[in-house]
Coordinates of C-alpha atoms in Angstrom, one line a residue:
X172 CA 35.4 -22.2 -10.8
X173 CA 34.3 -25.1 -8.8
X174 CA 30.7 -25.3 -7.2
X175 CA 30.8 -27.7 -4.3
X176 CA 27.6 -29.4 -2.7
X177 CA 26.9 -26.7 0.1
X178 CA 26.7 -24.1 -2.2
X179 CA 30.6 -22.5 -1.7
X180 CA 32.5 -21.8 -4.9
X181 CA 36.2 -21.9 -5.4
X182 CA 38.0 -19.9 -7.5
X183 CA 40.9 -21.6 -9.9
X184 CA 42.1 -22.3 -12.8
X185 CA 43.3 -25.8 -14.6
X186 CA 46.3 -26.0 -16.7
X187 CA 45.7 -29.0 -18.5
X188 CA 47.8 -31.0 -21.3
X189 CA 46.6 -34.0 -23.1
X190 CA 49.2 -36.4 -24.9
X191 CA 46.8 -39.0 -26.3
X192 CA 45.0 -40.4 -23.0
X193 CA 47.9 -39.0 -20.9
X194 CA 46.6 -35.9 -19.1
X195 CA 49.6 -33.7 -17.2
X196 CA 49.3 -29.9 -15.8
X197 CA 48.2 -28.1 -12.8
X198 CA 45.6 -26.6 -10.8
X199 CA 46.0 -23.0 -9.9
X200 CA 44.5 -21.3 -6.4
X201 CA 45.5 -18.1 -5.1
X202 CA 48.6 -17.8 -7.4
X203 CA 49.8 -21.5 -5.9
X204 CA 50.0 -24.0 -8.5
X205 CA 50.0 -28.0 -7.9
X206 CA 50.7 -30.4 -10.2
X207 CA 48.2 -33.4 -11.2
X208 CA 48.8 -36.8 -10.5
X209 CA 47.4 -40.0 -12.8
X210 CA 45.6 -38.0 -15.3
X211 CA 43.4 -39.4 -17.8
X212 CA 41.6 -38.8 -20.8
X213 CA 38.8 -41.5 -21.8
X214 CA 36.6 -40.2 -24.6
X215 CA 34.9 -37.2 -22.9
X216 CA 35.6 -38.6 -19.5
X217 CA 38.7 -36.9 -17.5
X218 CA 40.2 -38.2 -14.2
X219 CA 42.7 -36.6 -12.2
X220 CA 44.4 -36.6 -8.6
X221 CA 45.8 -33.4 -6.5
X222 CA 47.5 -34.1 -3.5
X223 CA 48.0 -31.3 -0.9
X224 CA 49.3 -30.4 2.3
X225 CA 46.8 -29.2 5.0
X226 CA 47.8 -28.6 8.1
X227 CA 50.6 -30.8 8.2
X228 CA 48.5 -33.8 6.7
X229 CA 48.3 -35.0 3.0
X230 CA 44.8 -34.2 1.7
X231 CA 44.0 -36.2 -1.7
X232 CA 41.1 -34.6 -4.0
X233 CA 40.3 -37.2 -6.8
X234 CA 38.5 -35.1 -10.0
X235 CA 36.1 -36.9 -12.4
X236 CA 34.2 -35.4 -15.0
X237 CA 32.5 -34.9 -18.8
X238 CA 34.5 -32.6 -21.3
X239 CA 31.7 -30.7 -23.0
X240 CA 33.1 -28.2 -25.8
X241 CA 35.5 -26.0 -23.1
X242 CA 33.6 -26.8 -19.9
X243 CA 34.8 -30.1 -17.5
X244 CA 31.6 -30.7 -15.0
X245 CA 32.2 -33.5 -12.7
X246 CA 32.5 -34.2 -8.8
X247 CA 35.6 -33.8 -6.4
X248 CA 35.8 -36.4 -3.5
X249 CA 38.8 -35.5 -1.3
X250 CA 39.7 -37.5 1.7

C-alpha cells in the first residue's frame, strides 16, 4: 500500500529482486504490472524508477526509501 501526502492510499504490490545492489521486478496495480527501471540497493536505502503512460503522456514516478525488516517507507515524486 502506498500512503501519499493528501491522505489517499493506493493499493499494490512490489515484486522486487535483488542481485547484489542490482534491484529488477515490478509494481503491480489493478492486475497491471510495470517493470522498474534503474533499481538500486545501497545498504537499507532502495531507489527505483516506473515509467507510465497517462493519457497519452509518459508519467515518471521516482521511489526512494528505508528497507526496515519487510517494510520499504520512503517518498514518490512523479513528474
Amino acid at each position: 500500500m502506498l500512503l501519499l501526502g493528501d491522505g489517499n492510499r493506493i493499493e499494490g504490490t512490489l515484486k522486487l529482486k535483488q542481485d547484489g545492489d542490482k534491484l529488477t521486478g515490478a509494481t503491480v496495480r489493478n492486475e497491471s504490472e510495470t517493470q522498474i527501471q534503474d533499481g538500486k540497493i545501497a545498504g537499507d536505502e532502495i531507489t527505483f524508477k516506473v515509467i507510465r503512460d497517462r493519457d497519452g503522456r509518459k508519467v515518471t514516478a521516482k521511489y526512494k526509501g528505508k528497507i526496515t525488516n519487510d517494510t520499504i517507507k520512503g517518498k514518490v515524486k512523479s513528474n
